[in-house]
CSV table of C-alpha atoms and ligand atoms in Angstrom, one decimal:
chain,number,residue,atom,x,y,z
O,1,MET,CA,5.0,-9.8,40.5
O,2,ARG,CA,1.4,-9.3,39.4
O,3,ALA,CA,1.2,-13.0,38.7
O,4,ASN,CA,2.4,-13.7,42.2
O,5,LYS,CA,-0.4,-11.6,43.7
O,6,LEU,CA,-2.9,-13.5,41.5
O,7,VAL,CA,-1.5,-16.8,42.6
O,8,ALA,CA,-1.8,-15.7,46.2
O,9,GLY,CA,-5.3,-14.4,45.6
O,10,THR,CA,-6.3,-17.7,44.1
O,11,LEU,CA,-4.9,-19.7,46.9
O,12,LEU,CA,-6.8,-17.5,49.3
O,13,LEU,CA,-10.0,-18.0,47.4
O,14,ALA,CA,-9.5,-21.7,47.1
O,15,ALA,CA,-9.0,-21.8,50.8
O,16,LEU,CA,-12.2,-19.8,51.3
O,17,ALA,CA,-14.2,-21.7,48.7
O,18,PRO,CA,-15.7,-24.5,50.9
O,19,TRP,CA,-17.6,-21.8,52.9
O,20,PRO,CA,-20.5,-19.9,51.4
O,21,ALA,CA,-19.8,-16.3,50.6
O,22,GLN,CA,-22.5,-15.1,53.1
O,23,ALA,CA,-20.4,-16.5,56.0
O,24,PHE,CA,-18.1,-13.5,55.7
O,25,ASP,CA,-18.8,-10.0,56.5
O,26,LEU,CA,-16.9,-8.8,53.5
O,27,ASN,CA,-19.0,-7.0,51.0
O,28,LEU,CA,-17.5,-9.0,48.1
O,29,ASP,CA,-18.9,-11.4,45.6
O,30,LEU,CA,-16.4,-14.1,46.1
O,31,ASN,CA,-17.7,-16.3,43.4
O,32,LYS,CA,-17.3,-13.6,40.8
O,33,LEU,CA,-13.9,-12.6,42.1
O,34,ARG,CA,-12.9,-16.2,41.8
O,35,ASP,CA,-14.1,-16.3,38.2
O,36,VAL,CA,-12.1,-13.3,37.4
O,37,VAL,CA,-8.9,-14.6,39.0
O,38,THR,CA,-9.3,-18.0,37.4
O,39,GLN,CA,-9.9,-16.5,34.0
O,40,GLN,CA,-6.7,-14.3,34.3
O,41,LEU,CA,-4.7,-17.3,35.3
O,42,LYS,CA,-6.0,-19.8,32.8
O,43,PRO,CA,-4.4,-19.3,29.5
O,44,MET,CA,-6.9,-19.2,26.6
O,45,SER,CA,-6.5,-22.2,24.3
O,46,GLU,CA,-4.8,-21.4,20.9
O,47,LYS,CA,-8.0,-22.5,19.1
O,48,ASP,CA,-10.0,-20.0,21.1
O,49,GLU,CA,-7.4,-17.3,20.6
O,50,ILE,CA,-7.6,-17.8,16.8
O,51,GLN,CA,-11.4,-17.8,16.8
O,52,LEU,CA,-11.3,-14.5,18.7
O,53,GLY,CA,-8.7,-13.0,16.5
O,54,ARG,CA,-10.5,-14.0,13.4
O,55,GLY,CA,-13.7,-12.4,14.7
O,56,ILE,CA,-11.9,-9.1,15.5
O,57,ALA,CA,-10.2,-9.2,12.1
O,58,ALA,CA,-13.7,-9.5,10.5
O,59,ASN,CA,-14.7,-6.3,12.4
O,60,LEU,CA,-11.5,-4.4,11.5
O,61,LEU,CA,-12.2,-5.4,7.8
O,62,GLY,CA,-15.8,-4.1,8.3
O,63,ALA,CA,-14.3,-0.7,9.4
O,64,ALA,CA,-11.7,-0.6,6.5
O,65,PRO,CA,-11.6,-3.1,3.6
O,66,LEU,CA,-8.5,-4.6,2.0
O,67,VAL,CA,-6.8,-2.6,-0.8
O,68,PRO,CA,-8.1,-4.4,-3.9
O,69,ASP,CA,-4.6,-5.3,-5.2
O,70,ALA,CA,-3.9,-9.0,-5.1
O,71,GLN,CA,-0.2,-8.6,-6.0
O,72,LEU,CA,0.4,-6.1,-3.2
O,73,GLN,CA,-1.5,-8.3,-0.7
O,74,ALA,CA,0.4,-11.4,-1.7
O,75,TYR,CA,3.8,-9.6,-1.5
O,76,VAL,CA,3.0,-8.4,2.1
O,77,ASN,CA,1.8,-11.9,3.1
O,78,ARG,CA,5.1,-13.5,1.9
O,79,LEU,CA,7.1,-10.9,3.7
O,80,GLY,CA,5.0,-11.2,6.9
O,81,LYS,CA,5.2,-15.0,6.9
O,82,TRP,CA,8.9,-14.9,6.4
O,83,LEU,CA,9.2,-12.7,9.6
O,84,ALA,CA,6.8,-14.9,11.6
O,85,MET,CA,8.9,-17.9,10.7
O,86,HIS,CA,11.6,-16.2,12.9
O,87,THR,CA,9.5,-16.1,16.1
O,88,ASP,CA,8.4,-18.6,18.7
O,89,ARG,CA,5.0,-19.0,17.1
O,90,PRO,CA,5.8,-19.8,13.5
O,91,ALA,CA,2.9,-22.3,13.1
O,92,LEU,CA,0.0,-19.8,13.9
O,93,PRO,CA,-2.3,-19.3,10.8
O,94,TRP,CA,-0.6,-15.9,10.0
O,95,HIS,CA,-2.6,-13.6,7.8
O,96,PHE,CA,-1.5,-10.1,6.6
O,97,GLY,CA,-3.6,-7.4,5.0
O,98,VAL,CA,-3.2,-3.9,3.7
O,99,LEU,CA,-6.3,-1.8,4.7
O,100,ASP,CA,-7.6,0.6,2.2
O,101,THR,CA,-7.5,3.8,4.3
O,102,GLU,CA,-5.4,6.9,4.3
O,103,SER,CA,-5.1,6.7,8.1
O,104,VAL,CA,-1.7,5.8,9.3
O,105,ASN,CA,-1.9,2.8,11.6
O,106,ALA,CA,-1.2,-0.9,12.1
O,107,PHE,CA,-3.0,-3.6,14.1
O,108,ALA,CA,-2.5,-7.2,15.2
O,109,THR,CA,-5.3,-9.3,16.6
O,110,PRO,CA,-4.8,-12.4,18.6
O,111,GLY,CA,-4.1,-15.6,16.6
O,112,GLY,CA,-2.0,-13.9,13.9
O,113,TYR,CA,-4.1,-11.4,11.9
O,114,VAL,CA,-1.8,-8.5,11.1
O,115,PHE,CA,-3.0,-5.3,9.3
O,116,ILE,CA,-1.2,-2.3,8.1
O,117,THR,CA,-3.0,0.7,6.5
O,118,ARG,CA,-2.2,1.9,3.0
O,119,GLY,CA,-1.6,5.3,4.6
O,120,LEU,CA,1.3,3.9,6.6
O,121,LEU,CA,2.7,1.9,3.7
O,122,LEU,CA,2.9,5.1,1.7
O,123,GLN,CA,5.2,6.6,4.3
O,124,MET,CA,7.9,3.9,4.0
O,125,ARG,CA,11.2,4.1,2.3
O,126,ASP,CA,12.0,0.5,1.8
O,127,GLU,CA,11.2,-3.2,2.6
O,128,ALA,CA,13.2,-3.1,5.8
O,129,GLU,CA,10.9,-0.4,7.1
O,130,LEU,CA,7.8,-2.5,6.2
O,131,ALA,CA,9.5,-5.5,7.8
O,132,GLY,CA,10.2,-3.5,11.0
O,133,VAL,CA,6.5,-2.4,11.3
O,134,LEU,CA,5.1,-5.9,10.5
O,135,ALA,CA,7.6,-7.4,13.0
O,136,HIS,CA,6.4,-5.0,15.7
O,137,GLU,CA,2.8,-6.1,15.1
O,138,ILE,CA,3.9,-9.8,15.0
O,139,SER,CA,5.6,-9.3,18.4
O,140,HIS,CA,2.2,-8.2,19.9
O,141,VAL,CA,0.7,-11.5,18.7
O,142,VAL,CA,3.7,-13.6,19.9
O,143,GLU,CA,3.6,-11.9,23.3
O,144,LYS,CA,-0.3,-12.0,23.4
O,145,HIS,CA,-0.4,-8.3,24.3
O,146,ALA,CA,-3.9,-7.6,23.0
O,147,LEU,CA,-5.2,-10.8,24.5
O,148,GLU,CA,-3.9,-10.0,27.9
O,149,THR,CA,-5.2,-6.4,27.7
O,150,MET,CA,-8.7,-7.8,26.8
O,151,LYS,CA,-8.6,-10.3,29.7
O,152,LYS,CA,-7.7,-7.6,32.2
O,153,GLY,CA,-10.5,-5.3,30.9
O,154,ALA,CA,-12.9,-5.9,28.1
O,155,PHE,CA,-13.5,-9.6,29.0
O,156,LEU,CA,-13.9,-9.2,32.8
O,157,GLU,CA,-17.6,-9.3,32.6
O,158,PHE,CA,-17.5,-12.6,30.9
O,159,ALA,CA,-16.8,-15.7,33.0
O,160,GLY,CA,-14.1,-17.9,31.7
O,161,ASP,CA,-16.4,-20.7,30.6
O,162,THR,CA,-18.8,-18.3,28.9
O,163,LEU,CA,-15.9,-16.8,27.0
O,164,SER,CA,-14.7,-20.2,25.7
O,165,GLN,CA,-18.2,-21.4,24.8
O,166,ALA,CA,-19.1,-18.2,23.0
O,167,LEU,CA,-15.9,-18.3,21.0
O,168,ARG,CA,-17.0,-21.7,19.7
O,169,SER,CA,-20.4,-20.5,18.5
O,170,GLU,CA,-19.5,-18.0,15.8
O,171,GLY,CA,-22.4,-15.9,14.8
O,172,SER,CA,-24.1,-16.1,18.2
O,173,ALA,CA,-25.0,-12.9,20.0
O,174,GLU,CA,-22.5,-13.7,22.8
O,175,PHE,CA,-19.8,-14.2,20.2
O,176,SER,CA,-20.5,-10.8,18.6
O,177,LYS,CA,-20.5,-9.2,22.1
O,178,ILE,CA,-17.1,-10.6,23.0
O,179,VAL,CA,-15.6,-9.8,19.6
O,180,SER,CA,-16.9,-6.2,19.8
O,181,ALA,CA,-15.4,-5.8,23.2
O,182,GLY,CA,-12.2,-7.2,21.8
O,183,THR,CA,-12.3,-4.8,18.9
O,184,GLU,CA,-12.7,-1.8,21.2
O,185,VAL,CA,-9.3,-2.5,22.7
O,186,PHE,CA,-7.9,-1.3,19.3
O,187,ALA,CA,-9.7,2.0,19.8
O,188,ARG,CA,-8.1,2.5,23.2
O,189,GLY,CA,-4.7,1.1,22.6
O,190,LEU,CA,-2.4,-1.3,24.5
O,191,ASP,CA,-0.2,-0.6,27.5
O,192,LYS,CA,2.7,1.8,26.8
O,193,GLN,CA,5.2,-0.9,28.0
O,194,ASP,CA,3.7,-3.4,25.6
O,195,GLU,CA,4.4,-1.0,22.7
O,196,PHE,CA,8.1,-0.5,23.8
O,197,ALA,CA,8.4,-4.3,24.2
O,198,ALA,CA,7.1,-4.9,20.7
O,199,ASP,CA,9.5,-2.3,19.3
O,200,ARG,CA,12.4,-4.1,21.0
O,201,MET,CA,11.3,-7.6,19.8
O,202,GLY,CA,10.3,-6.3,16.3
O,203,VAL,CA,13.8,-5.1,15.4
O,204,VAL,CA,15.3,-8.5,16.4
O,205,ILE,CA,12.8,-10.4,14.3
O,206,ALA,CA,13.5,-8.2,11.3
O,207,ALA,CA,17.3,-8.6,11.7
O,208,ARG,CA,16.9,-12.4,12.2
O,209,ALA,CA,15.0,-12.5,8.9
O,210,GLY,CA,18.0,-10.8,7.3
O,211,TYR,CA,16.8,-7.1,7.1
O,212,ASP,CA,18.6,-4.0,8.1
O,213,ALA,CA,17.6,-3.8,11.8
O,214,TYR,CA,16.9,-0.1,11.6
O,215,GLY,CA,13.8,-0.2,9.4
O,216,LEU,CA,11.4,0.3,12.3
O,217,PRO,CA,13.5,3.2,13.7
O,218,GLY,CA,13.4,4.8,10.2
O,219,THR,CA,9.6,4.7,10.2
O,220,LEU,CA,9.4,6.0,13.8
O,221,GLN,CA,11.5,8.9,12.7
O,222,THR,CA,9.0,9.6,9.9
O,223,LEU,CA,6.1,9.4,12.2
O,224,ALA,CA,7.8,11.7,14.7
O,225,ALA,CA,7.7,14.5,12.1
O,226,ILE,CA,3.9,14.3,11.5
O,227,ASN,CA,1.7,16.8,13.2
O,228,PRO,CA,-0.4,14.8,15.7
O,229,LYS,CA,-3.4,17.0,15.0
O,230,ASP,CA,-3.6,15.6,11.5
O,231,ASP,CA,-6.8,13.4,11.1
O,232,ALA,CA,-4.8,10.7,9.4
O,233,VAL,CA,-2.7,10.0,12.5
O,234,ALA,CA,-5.3,10.8,15.2
O,235,LEU,CA,-6.1,7.2,16.2
O,236,MET,CA,-2.4,6.1,16.0
O,237,PHE,CA,-1.2,8.9,18.2
O,238,LYS,CA,-4.1,8.4,20.7
O,239,THR,CA,-3.2,4.7,21.1
O,240,HIS,CA,0.6,4.8,21.0
O,241,PRO,CA,3.4,6.5,22.9
O,242,ASP,CA,5.0,9.5,21.2
O,243,PRO,CA,7.1,8.1,18.2
O,244,ALA,CA,10.1,10.4,19.1
O,245,GLU,CA,10.2,8.8,22.6
O,246,ARG,CA,9.8,5.3,21.1
O,247,LEU,CA,12.7,6.1,18.7
O,248,GLU,CA,15.0,7.2,21.4
O,249,LEU,CA,14.3,4.3,23.7
O,250,LEU,CA,14.6,1.8,20.9
O,251,LEU,CA,17.9,3.2,19.6
O,252,THR,CA,19.3,3.0,23.2
O,253,ALA,CA,18.1,-0.6,23.5
O,254,MET,CA,19.8,-1.5,20.2
O,255,GLU,CA,23.1,0.1,21.0
O,256,GLY,CA,25.9,-2.3,21.2
O,257,LYS,CA,23.6,-5.2,20.4
O,258,LEU,CA,22.1,-4.8,17.0
O,259,GLU,CA,24.3,-2.2,15.3
O,260,GLN,CA,26.2,-4.9,13.5
O,261,TYR,CA,22.9,-5.7,11.7
O,262,GLY,CA,22.5,-2.1,10.4
O,263,ASP,CA,24.2,-2.9,7.1
O,264,GLN,CA,21.9,-5.9,6.2
O,265,PRO,CA,19.8,-5.3,3.0
O,266,LYS,CA,17.1,-2.6,3.0
O,267,VAL,CA,15.6,-4.0,-0.2
O,268,ALA,CA,14.8,-0.6,-1.5
O,269,ASP,CA,14.6,-1.4,-5.2
O,270,ARG,CA,12.0,-4.2,-5.0
O,271,PHE,CA,9.9,-2.1,-2.6
O,272,ALA,CA,10.1,0.8,-5.0
O,273,SER,CA,8.9,-1.4,-7.9
O,274,VAL,CA,6.1,-3.0,-5.9
O,275,MET,CA,4.9,0.5,-4.8
O,276,LYS,CA,5.2,1.9,-8.3
O,277,SER,CA,3.1,-1.0,-9.8
O,278,HIS,CA,0.6,-0.6,-7.0
O,279,MET,CA,0.2,3.2,-7.6
O,280,ALA,CA,-0.3,2.6,-11.3
O,281,ARG,CA,-3.2,0.1,-10.5
O,282,TYR,CA,-4.8,1.9,-7.6
O,283,GLN,CA,-8.1,3.6,-7.9
O,284,PRO,CA,-9.0,5.6,-4.8
O,285,LYS,CA,-12.4,4.8,-3.4
O,286,LYS,CA,-14.4,7.7,-2.1
O,287,LYS,CA,-16.0,7.4,1.3
C,1,MET,CA,33.1,-9.9,-27.5
C,2,ASN,CA,29.9,-11.7,-28.4
C,3,ARG,CA,26.5,-10.1,-28.6
C,4,SER,CA,25.3,-11.5,-25.3
C,5,GLY,CA,28.4,-10.1,-23.5
C,6,ILE,CA,27.7,-6.6,-25.0
C,7,ASN,CA,24.1,-7.0,-24.1
C,8,ARG,CA,25.0,-7.9,-20.5
C,9,ARG,CA,27.4,-5.0,-20.2
C,10,PHE,CA,24.7,-2.7,-21.5
C,11,LYS,CA,22.2,-4.0,-19.0
C,12,ILE,CA,24.7,-3.5,-16.2
C,13,LEU,CA,25.3,0.1,-17.4
C,14,VAL,CA,21.6,0.8,-17.6
C,15,ALA,CA,21.1,-0.6,-14.1
C,16,THR,CA,24.0,1.4,-12.7
C,17,VAL,CA,22.8,4.7,-14.3
C,18,GLY,CA,19.3,3.9,-13.1
C,19,ALA,CA,20.5,3.2,-9.6
C,20,LEU,CA,22.5,6.4,-9.6
C,21,LEU,CA,19.5,8.4,-10.8
C,22,PHE,CA,17.3,6.8,-8.1
C,23,ALA,CA,19.9,7.5,-5.5
C,24,VAL,CA,20.2,11.1,-6.5
C,25,ALA,CA,16.5,11.7,-6.6
C,26,TYR,CA,16.1,9.9,-3.3
C,27,ALA,CA,19.0,11.8,-1.6
C,28,ALA,CA,17.7,15.1,-2.7
C,29,SER,CA,14.2,14.3,-1.4
C,30,GLU,CA,14.9,14.3,2.3
C,31,VAL,CA,15.7,17.3,4.5
C,32,GLY,CA,15.6,17.6,8.2
C,33,SER,CA,16.5,19.9,11.1
C,34,THR,CA,18.7,19.1,14.1
C,35,ARG,CA,16.6,18.6,17.3
C,36,VAL,CA,19.6,19.4,19.6
C,37,ASP,CA,23.1,20.7,19.3
C,38,VAL,CA,25.0,17.8,17.6
C,39,ASN,CA,28.5,16.8,16.8
C,40,VAL,CA,29.0,15.7,13.2
C,41,LEU,CA,31.2,12.7,13.0
C,42,SER,CA,33.6,11.4,10.3
C,43,ALA,CA,32.1,7.9,10.3
C,44,PRO,CA,28.9,6.2,11.5
C,45,LYS,CA,30.3,5.1,14.9
C,46,THR,CA,30.4,6.7,18.3
C,47,ASP,CA,34.2,6.8,18.6
C,48,ALA,CA,34.7,8.5,15.2
C,49,LYS,CA,36.3,11.9,15.2
C,50,THR,CA,34.2,15.1,15.2
C,51,VAL,CA,34.3,17.0,11.9
C,52,GLY,CA,31.9,19.7,12.8
C,53,GLN,CA,29.2,21.0,15.1
C,54,LEU,CA,25.6,22.0,14.3
C,55,SER,CA,23.4,24.0,16.7
C,56,ALA,CA,19.8,22.9,17.3
C,57,ASN,CA,17.3,23.8,14.5
C,58,THR,CA,19.9,23.8,11.7
C,59,ARG,CA,18.5,22.6,8.4
C,60,VAL,CA,20.3,19.6,7.0
C,61,ASP,CA,20.2,17.7,3.7
C,62,ILE,CA,20.0,13.9,4.3
C,63,ALA,CA,22.4,12.2,1.9
C,64,GLU,CA,22.4,8.7,3.2
C,65,ARG,CA,20.9,6.4,5.9
C,66,ARG,CA,22.9,3.6,7.4
C,67,GLY,CA,21.7,1.7,10.4
C,68,ALA,CA,21.3,4.1,13.3
C,69,TRP,CA,23.0,6.8,11.4
C,70,MET,CA,22.4,9.4,8.7
C,71,ARG,CA,25.0,11.2,6.6
C,72,VAL,CA,24.0,14.9,6.5
C,73,LYS,CA,25.2,18.0,4.8
C,74,ALA,CA,24.8,21.4,6.4
C,75,ASN,CA,26.7,24.7,6.4
C,76,GLY,CA,29.5,23.2,4.3
C,77,THR,CA,29.9,20.3,6.8
C,78,THR,CA,29.3,16.7,5.8
C,79,GLY,CA,29.3,13.8,8.2
C,80,TRP,CA,27.3,11.4,10.3
C,81,VAL,CA,24.7,12.0,13.0
C,82,ARG,CA,22.3,9.6,14.8
C,83,LEU,CA,18.7,9.2,13.6
C,84,HIS,CA,17.1,10.7,16.7
C,85,GLN,CA,19.2,13.8,16.5
C,86,VAL,CA,17.3,14.9,13.4
C,87,ARG,CA,13.6,15.5,12.8
C,88,LEU,CA,12.5,15.2,9.3
C,89,GLY,CA,11.1,18.2,7.4
C,90,THR,CA,11.9,21.8,7.9
C,91,GLY,CA,9.3,23.0,10.4
C,92,PRO,CA,9.3,22.9,14.2
C,93,GLU,CA,8.7,19.7,16.1
C,94,LYS,CA,5.7,17.7,15.0
C,95,THR,CA,4.3,20.2,12.5
C,96,SER,CA,5.2,18.4,9.3
C,97,SER,CA,4.3,21.1,6.8
C,98,GLN,CA,0.9,20.9,5.1
C,99,GLY,CA,0.0,17.8,7.1
C,100,MET,CA,0.3,14.3,5.7
C,101,LYS,CA,2.0,13.7,2.4
C,102,MET,CA,1.7,10.8,0.1
C,103,LEU,CA,5.3,9.9,-0.3
C,104,TRP,CA,4.8,7.5,-3.2
C,105,THR,CA,3.1,9.0,-6.2
C,106,ALA,CA,1.8,7.4,-9.4
C,107,GLY,CA,4.4,7.3,-12.2
C,108,GLN,CA,7.3,8.0,-9.9
C,109,THR,CA,9.8,5.5,-8.6
C,110,GLY,CA,10.7,7.2,-5.3
C,111,ARG,CA,9.2,8.9,-2.4
C,112,SER,CA,8.5,12.5,-3.3
C,113,GLY,CA,9.5,13.7,0.1
C,114,ALA,CA,9.3,17.4,0.8
C,115,THR,CA,7.7,18.1,-2.6
C,116,GLY,CA,5.1,15.4,-2.0
C,117,ILE,CA,1.5,15.8,-3.0
C,118,VAL,CA,-0.9,16.4,-0.1
C,119,ALA,CA,-3.0,13.3,0.4
C,120,THR,CA,-6.3,13.4,-1.5
C,121,THR,CA,-9.1,14.3,0.8
C,122,GLY,CA,-12.3,12.4,0.8
C,123,VAL,CA,-10.6,9.0,0.9
C,124,ARG,CA,-11.9,7.2,4.0
C,125,GLY,CA,-10.1,7.4,7.3
C,126,LEU,CA,-10.2,5.0,10.3
C,127,SER,CA,-11.2,6.5,13.6
C,128,ALA,CA,-11.8,5.2,17.1
C,129,GLU,CA,-15.5,5.6,16.5
C,130,ASP,CA,-15.3,3.4,13.3
C,131,LEU,CA,-13.7,0.6,15.4
C,132,LYS,CA,-16.3,0.9,18.2
C,133,THR,CA,-19.2,0.6,15.8
C,134,ALA,CA,-17.5,-1.9,13.4
C,135,GLN,CA,-19.6,-4.7,12.0
C,136,PRO,CA,-18.0,-7.9,10.7
C,137,ASN,CA,-17.3,-8.3,7.0
C,138,PRO,CA,-17.0,-12.0,6.3
C,139,GLN,CA,-16.4,-11.5,2.5
C,140,GLN,CA,-13.3,-9.6,3.3
C,141,VAL,CA,-12.1,-12.3,5.7
C,142,GLN,CA,-12.5,-14.7,2.7
C,143,ALA,CA,-10.4,-12.4,0.6
C,144,LEU,CA,-7.7,-12.2,3.3
C,145,GLU,CA,-7.7,-16.0,3.3
C,146,LYS,CA,-6.9,-16.1,-0.4
C,147,TYR,CA,-3.7,-14.0,0.0
C,148,ARG,CA,-2.1,-16.2,2.6
C,149,ALA,CA,1.5,-17.3,1.9
C,150,ASN,CA,3.1,-20.6,2.7
C,151,ASP,CA,6.6,-21.2,4.0
C,152,ALA,CA,8.0,-22.0,0.6
C,153,SER,CA,6.8,-18.8,-1.1
C,154,ALA,CA,7.9,-16.7,1.8
C,155,ARG,CA,11.4,-18.3,1.7
C,156,GLU,CA,11.6,-17.8,-2.0
C,157,GLN,CA,10.7,-14.1,-1.8
C,158,ALA,CA,13.4,-13.6,0.9
C,159,ARG,CA,16.0,-15.5,-1.1
C,160,ALA,CA,15.3,-13.4,-4.2
C,161,ALA,CA,16.3,-10.3,-2.2
C,162,GLY,CA,19.4,-11.9,-0.9
C,163,LEU,CA,18.2,-11.9,2.7
C,164,ARG,CA,20.3,-14.2,5.0
C,165,GLU,CA,18.9,-15.6,8.2
C,166,ARG,CA,20.7,-14.8,11.5
C,167,GLN,CA,20.5,-16.2,15.0
C,168,ILE,CA,20.0,-13.2,17.3
C,169,ALA,CA,19.0,-13.2,20.9
C,170,LEU,CA,16.0,-11.0,22.0
C,171,LEU,CA,16.9,-7.7,23.7
C,172,PRO,CA,16.5,-7.7,27.5
C,173,LYS,CA,13.1,-6.9,28.8
C,174,GLU,CA,13.9,-3.8,30.8
C,175,GLN,CA,16.5,-1.2,30.3
F,301,ZN,ZN1,2.0,-1.6,18.7
């Protein structure tokens, strides 16, 4: 419906285009408006999307580094890749990382850079829960939720061509500006409906990959018990709908459709042994 | 019986006892409270017969999780309720006692649940402000690159856990 309006708007602008903007008594910058509309309609090339996502990933890693545990990181990458292979975008250069912070959160930048915090990993019971959360993030990438949010807000000040040019000159001032604007989206959060949609797609991806489909609901139940005033969850609660509400909507959506995948493996033993080895190696870094 | 047979049997015994101990420690670790008045069912399905009733805010011990269901024990009743009917912990809604807990602790094989150690303070957090002022860290991007998995290693890890691929349609967009 929104897309229809945009198409109508573009047609209107195209019709108006031959005449100079001054010919109208409207107090509108038609050229700018046309840029905005064109940019929203024109899909970003996959190459640009990956460049943008890589830039934002560099910023996220500047805010919180990776947990220095190669075995844990490789395990999460194999799991994440397995899930991504069961989506419509299996060939993206998928990257997965566990961030070394006690904050409870997860992020996915355009182009397939997926992060989960160590604080969230420590809340999980089994591999099916980890799969569910990663699959939720993967869904944001597959559906381009963050990218669309940026195009509707953070990127409006950049004309379409500027955006594309800047993304091809990594290290330039324009590139940093665009990437910073993109990173800020993760401080504000995505649309509520995008979060619910990622929940619904995430459980299907996890079940397609062979996991108990109820891993994500299990983690949502855990999150629902946490006091939102706790510092560790402040950002996640600010940027996501209430986990109890997500849980209820998701269970309803799964009813009669995914219940039969509730007895697939949870892979609790391997998860326990990975976590145990990680805990034995881990040296907490002070701020 | 030859030595390897005995050896194998012993290994199976050890694994079984280990699994039982793990299950016991795990089962004992989670408690919750009913969020609403709930019917406790005899099996994890909506048409199962009701074996008991629990009023809202009843403390339950969580014995097992299976799909959308949990097997709980409370007031001498044991049976199945749905995930969203129970909040974890014993406190009122969203006040998980003593704040965040680290559920995996060094030297233990399971989540420590209600007896968990409160997260060590002083370890860095990640705030909205941190994201707004973030500067790129190219070395960390290099590190991330190193950990990437290919299809074959992903498939092998899945196979090792006995995961089986399924063809499943996406859920409809709107309810
Ligand atoms: Zn999300």
